[in-house]
Coordinates of C-alpha atoms and ligand atoms in Angstrom, one line a residue:
M1 CA 53.6 45.6 169.5
L2 CA 53.8 49.3 170.1
E3 CA 51.2 50.3 172.7
I4 CA 48.7 52.7 171.2
G5 CA 46.5 55.0 173.2
F6 CA 44.1 57.8 172.2
A7 CA 43.7 60.9 174.4
K8 CA 42.2 64.4 174.3
P9 CA 44.4 67.0 172.6
V10 CA 46.3 68.4 175.6
L11 CA 49.9 69.4 174.9
P12 CA 52.3 67.3 176.9
T13 CA 54.8 69.3 178.9
S14 CA 57.6 66.8 178.6
G15 CA 58.8 64.0 176.3
A16 CA 58.5 63.9 172.5
V17 CA 55.6 65.3 170.4
V18 CA 54.9 64.8 166.7
L19 CA 53.0 67.6 164.9
L20 CA 51.3 66.6 161.7
I21 CA 51.3 69.5 159.3
A22 CA 49.3 69.8 156.1
E23 CA 50.8 71.8 153.2
E24 CA 49.8 75.4 152.6
E25 CA 47.9 75.6 155.9
R26 CA 48.5 77.8 158.9
P27 CA 48.8 75.1 161.6
G28 CA 46.5 75.7 164.6
G29 CA 45.6 74.0 167.8
L30 CA 48.3 71.9 169.4
W31 CA 50.9 73.3 167.0
Q32 CA 50.2 76.8 168.1
Q33 CA 50.4 75.8 171.8
A34 CA 53.7 73.9 171.2
D35 CA 55.2 76.9 169.4
A36 CA 54.1 79.3 172.1
A37 CA 55.3 77.0 174.9
T38 CA 58.8 76.9 173.3
G39 CA 59.0 80.6 172.7
G40 CA 58.6 80.2 168.9
A41 CA 61.5 77.7 168.6
I42 CA 59.4 75.4 166.5
S43 CA 58.3 77.9 163.9
R44 CA 61.9 79.2 163.7
A45 CA 63.3 75.7 163.2
L46 CA 60.7 74.8 160.5
S47 CA 61.3 78.0 158.6
A48 CA 65.1 77.6 158.8
A49 CA 64.6 74.0 157.5
E50 CA 62.2 75.3 154.8
F51 CA 59.7 72.8 156.0
K52 CA 56.3 73.4 154.4
G53 CA 54.4 70.3 155.2
G54 CA 55.2 68.5 152.0
K55 CA 54.1 64.8 151.9
G56 CA 56.9 62.6 153.3
K57 CA 58.9 65.5 154.7
T58 CA 60.0 65.5 158.3
C59 CA 61.9 67.9 160.5
T60 CA 63.1 67.2 164.0
V61 CA 63.6 69.9 166.5
L62 CA 65.7 68.7 169.5
G63 CA 65.3 70.3 172.9
P64 CA 63.0 73.1 171.8
G65 CA 62.3 74.4 175.3
G66 CA 60.6 73.4 178.5
D67 CA 60.9 69.7 179.2
L68 CA 60.1 68.7 175.6
T69 CA 62.9 66.4 174.4
R70 CA 62.0 66.5 170.8
V71 CA 59.3 67.9 168.5
V72 CA 59.0 66.3 165.1
A73 CA 57.1 67.9 162.3
V74 CA 55.7 65.4 159.7
G75 CA 54.3 66.7 156.5
L76 CA 51.0 65.4 155.2
G77 CA 50.9 67.1 151.8
K78 CA 47.7 68.8 150.7
R79 CA 44.8 68.1 153.0
S80 CA 42.5 67.6 150.0
D81 CA 44.8 64.7 148.8
L82 CA 44.8 62.9 152.2
N83 CA 44.0 59.1 152.1
P84 CA 44.8 56.2 154.4
R85 CA 48.1 55.5 152.7
I86 CA 49.4 59.0 153.3
L87 CA 48.2 59.0 156.9
Q88 CA 49.9 55.6 157.5
D89 CA 53.1 56.8 155.9
A90 CA 53.0 59.9 158.2
G91 CA 52.5 57.7 161.2
G92 CA 55.4 55.5 160.0
A93 CA 57.6 58.4 159.5
A94 CA 56.7 59.7 163.0
A95 CA 57.5 56.4 164.7
G96 CA 60.8 56.2 162.8
A97 CA 61.8 59.7 164.0
L98 CA 60.7 58.8 167.6
A99 CA 62.6 55.5 167.8
R100 CA 65.0 57.0 170.4
E101 CA 62.2 58.1 172.7
A102 CA 60.4 55.7 175.1
I103 CA 57.1 57.6 175.3
A104 CA 55.7 60.0 172.8
S105 CA 52.6 61.7 171.5
I106 CA 51.3 62.5 168.1
A107 CA 49.1 65.6 167.7
A108 CA 46.4 64.5 165.4
D109 CA 44.0 67.3 166.5
G110 CA 43.5 68.4 162.9
L111 CA 42.3 65.0 161.8
S112 CA 39.1 62.9 162.1
A113 CA 38.9 59.9 164.3
T114 CA 39.4 57.4 161.4
Q115 CA 42.3 59.5 160.1
A116 CA 43.9 59.4 163.6
A117 CA 43.6 55.6 163.7
E118 CA 45.3 55.3 160.3
V119 CA 48.2 57.3 161.7
A120 CA 48.4 54.9 164.6
F121 CA 48.3 52.0 162.2
G122 CA 51.3 53.4 160.2
A123 CA 53.3 54.0 163.4
T124 CA 52.6 50.5 164.6
L125 CA 53.7 49.0 161.3
N126 CA 56.9 51.0 161.4
A127 CA 57.8 49.9 164.8
Y128 CA 58.1 46.2 163.9
R129 CA 61.4 44.4 164.6
F130 CA 62.4 40.8 164.5
D131 CA 64.6 40.5 167.6
R132 CA 64.5 36.9 168.6
Y133 CA 68.0 36.0 167.9
R134 CA 69.9 39.1 169.0
T135 CA 71.3 38.4 172.4
K136 CA 74.1 40.9 172.6
E137 CA 72.6 44.2 171.4
K138 CA 73.2 46.9 174.0
P139 CA 69.9 48.3 175.5
Q140 CA 70.9 51.8 174.4
D141 CA 71.2 50.6 170.8
K142 CA 67.7 49.1 170.7
P143 CA 64.7 51.2 169.6
K144 CA 63.0 52.5 172.7
L145 CA 59.6 53.6 171.6
A146 CA 57.1 51.5 173.5
A147 CA 54.0 53.6 173.9
L148 CA 52.4 56.2 171.6
S149 CA 49.6 58.4 172.5
V150 CA 47.5 59.8 169.7
L151 CA 46.0 63.2 170.6
T152 CA 42.6 63.7 169.0
G153 CA 39.3 65.5 169.6
D154 CA 37.5 62.2 169.5
P155 CA 39.6 59.6 171.4
S156 CA 36.8 57.1 171.8
G157 CA 35.9 57.3 168.1
A158 CA 39.6 56.9 167.2
A159 CA 39.9 53.9 169.5
D160 CA 36.9 52.3 167.8
A161 CA 38.4 52.9 164.4
W162 CA 41.7 51.5 165.7
Q163 CA 40.3 48.1 166.7
P164 CA 40.1 46.5 163.2
L165 CA 43.5 48.1 162.3
A166 CA 45.1 46.5 165.4
G167 CA 43.8 43.2 164.1
A168 CA 45.3 43.8 160.7
A169 CA 48.6 44.8 162.3
N170 CA 48.6 41.6 164.3
G171 CA 48.2 39.7 161.0
V172 CA 51.0 41.6 159.3
F173 CA 53.3 40.9 162.3
L174 CA 52.5 37.2 162.3
T175 CA 53.5 37.0 158.6
R176 CA 56.7 39.0 159.2
D177 CA 57.7 36.7 162.1
L178 CA 57.1 33.6 160.0
V179 CA 58.9 34.9 156.9
S180 CA 61.9 36.1 159.1
E181 CA 62.4 32.8 160.8
P182 CA 65.4 30.8 159.6
A183 CA 64.6 27.5 158.0
N184 CA 66.3 25.4 160.7
V185 CA 63.6 26.6 163.0
L186 CA 60.6 27.0 160.6
N187 CA 60.2 23.7 158.9
P188 CA 56.8 22.5 157.7
A189 CA 55.8 20.9 161.0
E190 CA 56.8 24.0 162.9
M191 CA 54.9 26.3 160.6
A192 CA 51.9 24.1 160.9
D193 CA 52.1 24.4 164.7
R194 CA 52.2 28.1 164.4
C195 CA 49.1 28.0 162.2
R196 CA 47.4 26.0 165.0
Q197 CA 47.8 29.1 167.2
L198 CA 45.2 30.8 165.1
K199 CA 42.6 28.7 166.9
A200 CA 42.9 31.3 169.7
L201 CA 41.4 33.8 167.3
G202 CA 38.5 31.5 166.4
V203 CA 40.0 30.1 163.2
K204 CA 39.4 26.4 162.5
V205 CA 42.7 24.8 161.7
E206 CA 43.2 21.3 160.1
V207 CA 46.6 19.8 159.3
L208 CA 47.3 17.1 156.7
G209 CA 50.4 15.1 157.0
P210 CA 52.2 12.9 154.5
Q211 CA 49.9 9.9 155.2
E212 CA 46.8 11.8 154.4
M213 CA 48.4 13.4 151.4
R214 CA 49.5 10.0 150.0
A215 CA 46.0 8.7 150.5
L216 CA 44.5 11.7 148.6
G217 CA 47.2 11.4 145.8
F218 CA 49.1 14.7 146.2
G219 CA 51.9 13.3 143.9
A220 CA 53.2 16.7 142.8
L221 CA 53.6 18.1 146.3
L222 CA 55.0 14.9 147.7
G223 CA 57.6 14.7 144.9
V224 CA 59.0 18.0 146.0
A225 CA 59.0 16.9 149.7
Q226 CA 60.6 13.5 149.2
G227 CA 64.2 14.8 149.3
S228 CA 63.8 16.3 152.8
V229 CA 63.9 14.7 156.2
N230 CA 61.4 17.3 157.2
E231 CA 57.9 16.0 156.4
P232 CA 55.5 18.2 154.4
R233 CA 52.2 19.6 155.8
V234 CA 49.1 21.1 154.3
V235 CA 47.2 23.4 156.6
V236 CA 43.6 24.4 156.0
M237 CA 42.4 27.4 158.0
R238 CA 38.8 28.5 158.1
W239 CA 37.2 31.7 159.3
D240 CA 33.5 31.4 159.1
N241 CA 31.6 34.6 159.9
G242 CA 29.8 35.3 156.7
G243 CA 26.5 33.3 157.0
A244 CA 25.6 31.1 154.0
A245 CA 27.9 32.7 151.4
R246 CA 30.4 30.4 149.6
P247 CA 33.9 31.0 150.9
V248 CA 36.6 33.1 149.4
A249 CA 39.8 31.2 149.2
F250 CA 43.5 32.1 149.6
I251 CA 46.3 29.6 148.8
G252 CA 50.0 30.0 149.6
K253 CA 53.3 28.5 148.4
G254 CA 55.1 27.5 151.6
V255 CA 58.5 26.2 150.6
T256 CA 60.2 26.6 154.0
F257 CA 63.6 26.3 152.2
D258 CA 64.3 26.1 148.5
T259 CA 67.7 24.7 147.7
G260 CA 66.5 24.0 144.2
G261 CA 66.7 20.2 144.9
I262 CA 68.8 18.2 142.6
S263 CA 68.7 21.1 140.1
I264 CA 70.5 22.9 142.9
K265 CA 70.8 26.7 143.1
P266 CA 74.2 28.5 143.2
A267 CA 75.5 29.2 146.8
G268 CA 75.4 33.0 146.5
G269 CA 72.2 34.4 148.0
M270 CA 70.7 31.0 148.6
E271 CA 70.0 32.0 152.2
D272 CA 67.2 34.2 150.8
M273 CA 65.3 31.0 150.1
K274 CA 64.3 30.8 153.7
W275 CA 61.6 33.2 152.7
D276 CA 60.3 31.0 149.9
M277 CA 57.3 30.4 152.2
A278 CA 56.2 34.1 152.1
G279 CA 53.0 33.3 150.0
A280 CA 51.9 30.9 152.7
G281 CA 53.1 33.3 155.4
A282 CA 50.8 36.0 153.9
V283 CA 47.8 33.6 153.9
V284 CA 48.4 32.8 157.5
G285 CA 48.7 36.5 158.5
L286 CA 45.6 37.3 156.4
M287 CA 43.5 34.7 158.2
A288 CA 44.7 36.2 161.5
A289 CA 43.9 39.7 160.3
L290 CA 40.4 38.6 159.2
A291 CA 39.7 36.8 162.4
G292 CA 41.3 39.6 164.5
R293 CA 38.9 42.2 163.1
K294 CA 36.0 39.8 163.0
A295 CA 35.5 40.2 159.3
R296 CA 32.0 39.3 158.2
V297 CA 33.1 36.8 155.6
N298 CA 33.6 33.1 155.1
A299 CA 37.3 32.7 154.2
V300 CA 39.5 29.6 153.7
G301 CA 43.3 29.7 153.7
V302 CA 45.2 26.7 152.4
V303 CA 49.0 26.5 152.5
G304 CA 51.3 23.8 151.1
L305 CA 54.4 23.4 153.3
V306 CA 57.4 21.6 152.0
E307 CA 61.2 21.8 152.1
N308 CA 63.0 21.4 148.7
M309 CA 66.2 19.5 149.3
P310 CA 68.7 17.4 147.3
S311 CA 69.4 14.0 148.8
G312 CA 69.4 10.3 147.9
S313 CA 65.7 10.3 148.2
A314 CA 65.1 13.5 146.2
Q315 CA 63.2 13.6 143.0
R316 CA 65.2 13.7 139.8
P317 CA 65.0 15.8 136.7
G318 CA 62.9 13.7 134.3
D319 CA 60.7 12.1 136.9
V320 CA 57.0 12.0 136.1
V321 CA 54.6 12.7 139.0
K322 CA 50.8 12.4 139.1
S323 CA 49.1 15.4 140.6
Y324 CA 46.0 15.2 142.8
S325 CA 44.0 16.4 139.8
G326 CA 45.1 13.3 137.9
Q327 CA 47.2 15.3 135.4
T328 CA 50.8 14.0 135.0
I329 CA 53.8 16.3 135.1
E330 CA 57.3 15.7 133.9
V331 CA 59.7 17.4 136.4
I332 CA 62.4 18.8 134.1
N333 CA 63.8 21.1 136.8
T334 CA 63.4 20.3 140.5
D335 CA 63.9 24.1 141.2
A336 CA 60.5 24.9 139.6
E337 CA 58.9 23.3 142.7
G338 CA 56.5 26.0 143.8
R339 CA 54.1 25.3 140.9
L340 CA 54.2 21.6 141.8
V341 CA 53.1 22.4 145.4
L342 CA 50.4 24.8 144.3
A343 CA 49.1 22.4 141.7
D344 CA 47.9 20.0 144.5
V345 CA 46.8 22.5 147.1
I346 CA 44.8 24.6 144.5
W347 CA 43.0 21.5 143.2
Y348 CA 42.3 20.4 146.8
C349 CA 40.9 23.8 147.8
Q350 CA 38.7 23.9 144.8
Q351 CA 37.4 20.4 145.2
K352 CA 36.8 20.6 148.9
F353 CA 35.4 24.2 149.3
D354 CA 34.0 25.2 145.9
P355 CA 35.0 28.8 146.7
Q356 CA 33.7 32.0 145.0
F357 CA 37.2 32.7 143.8
M358 CA 40.7 31.6 144.6
V359 CA 43.8 33.9 145.0
D360 CA 47.2 32.2 145.3
L361 CA 50.3 33.9 146.5
A362 CA 53.8 32.6 145.7
T363 CA 57.4 33.6 145.5
L364 CA 57.3 31.7 142.3
T365 CA 59.8 33.0 139.7
G366 CA 63.0 35.0 139.6
A367 CA 61.7 36.2 136.2
I368 CA 59.0 38.3 137.8
I369 CA 61.8 40.3 139.4
I370 CA 63.3 40.9 136.0
S371 CA 59.9 42.1 134.7
L372 CA 58.7 44.2 137.6
G373 CA 61.6 44.7 140.0
H374 CA 60.6 45.4 143.6
E375 CA 57.7 47.8 142.9
H376 CA 54.8 45.6 141.8
A377 CA 53.9 41.9 142.3
G378 CA 52.7 40.2 139.1
L379 CA 49.0 39.6 138.8
F380 CA 47.7 36.9 136.5
S381 CA 44.0 36.2 136.4
N382 CA 41.4 34.5 134.3
D383 CA 38.7 36.9 135.5
D384 CA 38.7 40.6 134.7
A385 CA 36.4 41.6 137.5
L386 CA 38.5 39.9 140.2
A387 CA 41.7 41.4 138.6
E388 CA 40.2 44.9 138.7
K389 CA 39.3 44.6 142.4
L390 CA 42.8 43.3 143.2
L391 CA 44.4 46.2 141.3
A392 CA 42.2 48.7 143.2
A393 CA 43.0 47.1 146.6
G394 CA 46.7 47.3 145.6
K395 CA 46.5 51.0 144.9
E396 CA 44.6 51.7 148.1
T397 CA 47.1 49.8 150.3
G398 CA 50.3 50.5 148.5
E399 CA 50.8 46.8 147.9
K400 CA 50.8 47.4 144.2
L401 CA 50.1 44.8 141.4
W402 CA 50.7 44.9 137.7
R403 CA 48.6 42.7 135.5
M404 CA 50.5 40.2 133.3
P405 CA 49.1 38.1 130.5
L406 CA 47.7 34.6 130.4
D407 CA 47.4 33.2 126.9
E408 CA 47.2 29.7 125.5
A409 CA 49.9 30.6 123.0
Y410 CA 52.4 30.1 125.9
D411 CA 51.2 26.5 126.4
K412 CA 53.4 25.1 123.8
Q413 CA 56.4 26.0 126.0
I414 CA 55.2 23.6 128.7
K415 CA 54.3 20.7 126.4
S416 CA 56.0 17.4 127.4
E417 CA 56.9 14.5 125.2
I418 CA 56.0 12.0 127.9
A419 CA 53.5 13.5 130.3
D420 CA 50.5 16.0 130.2
M421 CA 52.9 18.9 130.8
K422 CA 56.4 19.7 132.0
N423 CA 57.2 22.0 134.9
I424 CA 59.4 24.6 133.1
G425 CA 58.9 26.5 129.9
G426 CA 62.4 27.8 129.2
R427 CA 63.7 31.4 129.7
P428 CA 61.2 33.4 127.6
A429 CA 58.3 34.7 129.7
G430 CA 59.2 32.5 132.7
S431 CA 56.6 34.0 135.0
V432 CA 53.9 33.6 132.4
T433 CA 54.6 30.0 131.7
A434 CA 54.6 29.4 135.4
A435 CA 51.1 31.0 135.6
Q436 CA 49.9 29.0 132.6
F437 CA 51.1 25.9 134.4
I438 CA 49.1 26.8 137.6
Q439 CA 46.0 27.6 135.6
R440 CA 45.8 24.0 134.5
F441 CA 44.8 23.2 138.1
V442 CA 42.0 25.7 138.1
N443 CA 38.6 24.7 136.8
D444 CA 36.2 27.3 135.4
K445 CA 36.4 29.5 138.4
P446 CA 37.6 33.1 139.1
W447 CA 41.2 32.8 140.1
A448 CA 44.2 35.1 140.4
H449 CA 47.8 34.3 140.9
L450 CA 50.1 36.8 142.6
D451 CA 53.8 36.2 141.9
I452 CA 55.4 38.0 144.9
A453 CA 59.0 36.9 144.5
G454 CA 60.1 40.6 144.2
M455 CA 58.0 41.9 147.0
A456 CA 58.3 39.5 149.9
W457 CA 61.5 40.8 151.2
S458 CA 62.9 44.3 151.2
S459 CA 66.4 45.5 151.5
K460 CA 65.5 49.1 152.5
D461 CA 63.4 50.7 155.1
A462 CA 60.1 52.3 154.1
P463 CA 57.7 54.2 156.5
T464 CA 55.3 51.3 157.1
V465 CA 57.6 48.5 156.0
P466 CA 61.0 48.1 157.8
K467 CA 63.6 46.2 155.8
G468 CA 63.2 42.4 155.9
A469 CA 60.0 40.5 155.6
T470 CA 57.3 42.8 154.2
A471 CA 54.2 40.7 154.7
F472 CA 53.2 41.7 151.2
G473 CA 49.6 40.5 150.4
V474 CA 48.2 40.8 153.9
R475 CA 47.0 44.4 153.7
L476 CA 46.1 43.9 150.1
L477 CA 43.8 40.9 150.6
D478 CA 42.4 42.2 153.8
R479 CA 41.4 45.3 151.9
L480 CA 40.0 43.2 149.0
V481 CA 37.8 41.3 151.5
A482 CA 36.7 44.5 153.4
A483 CA 35.9 46.4 150.2
Y484 CA 34.0 43.7 148.2
Y485 CA 33.2 40.5 150.1
E486 CA 31.8 41.2 153.5
T487 CA 28.2 40.6 154.2
Ligands
LIG1 N1 61.6 30.3 144.8 C1 62.1 30.4 143.5 C2 61.8 31.8 142.9 C3 62.5 33.0 143.5 C4 63.7 33.4 143.0 C5 61.9 33.6 144.6 C6 64.3 34.5 143.6 C7 62.5 34.7 145.1 C8 63.7 35.2 144.6 C9 61.5 29.3 142.6 O1 61.2 28.1 143.2 C10 62.5 29.0 141.5 O2 63.5 28.5 141.8 N2 62.1 29.4 140.3 C11 63.0 29.2 139.2 C12 62.2 28.6 138.1 C13 63.0 28.1 136.9 C14 63.8 26.8 137.3 C15 62.0 27.8 135.8 C16 63.6 30.5 138.8 O3 62.9 31.5 138.9 O4 64.8 30.5 138.5
LIG2 MN1 62.8 26.8 143.2
LIG3 ZN1 60.8 28.2 145.3

């Protein structure tokens, strides 16, 4: 992780400096000093570039004078509109512009301590890279930025504000690492082992194997798993720091690879299905974030880890399985496997922990990408109050949600001739029928389902989310907990 430090606002005489500039303001402090030290090179460059401090705008001045290698102006937009998102994006843009520098400073002297910490958070999130399997990249082609000093009038206040954000960044990175791993490395047992590493943060971790699941009667999850030589796991993670309160619960779909099973997927793009465990990955990262910042909450995370493969032992279309809840399911399409996994883990979580609410995350349907593209995750909920809180947390973190309907009218689409339900509802409203299916495994309890199929992986760089695994859901749910559920 990028090494973050906070220091008094003293202009460095060498290296790279970022100047954060609000729109329609005469910059002061370090900006003035930097401009004077470079004989006005900065103000000349910014006026030539017509840089006015607009949100998201950057302007790089190379070799402006003295021993400064680079000065980067990053626009903040209007000061009155500033919020954590904008500050994080500015930090992200700064880190992006500094990638070629080893050591750099950000002049945050016009900002409060908490605002400076948000800038550091954005820079940190930008600097993530999944590098494990590159053995031949030349050192000069690698991003160099290793340490970033944030210059602020209140370095110790900023360092205090940074602590919980560092915990959150650690959770985001854990999720990005898990989601980026190829499926030959990250099978269910390996993912369970990585969950065990959360014990170092004070999280209690319990792992169920196929024996225990058979004994409990996880017929829906085990049906998905039976085609693979890689055994399934269910991992229960608990962070108990909220006194006597009932826990909040997060549940993740963790299909470490989804071939579709016997209802096999086409070859083109199938490699993407290594990230079909992104819901579970987000739950693991969230638990790390909550523990890392010592959130005052009782939280439980439950992930269902399976590999969906075709083989001589795989389940067939038409098979009927009995879920842990006792309800039977006709498996019409073995590629609608996520809901089968969630059916058992959601029921388990609810029976075992009686949580205040449950939120599940799943890369559940291609149909949600048709509905919402790559801008919003689908939110389905039986509880308006919970849905409103999630929508608000989405706006605040930039991990946006769009509410979709639940309605019994869709139930006829998943009616089976032979069992209590079937696992697909045809093409119309494919994400809604999937959510209706999951709802059958939720008792009378606030619940929300986030279909993150369009959000888990990104093909383009954004200031705080480099392309690849996004860790969508970690910041969102960390915010949900921080805003509404801490004691
Ligand atoms: N994991 C997929 C959904 C998915 C698709 C995630 C594209 C990310 C990108 C899920 O298991 C699946 O295969 N869903 C099917 C359901 C259908 C058979 C009813 C789908 O969306 O096609
Ligand atoms: Mn599938
Ligand atoms: Zn899937």
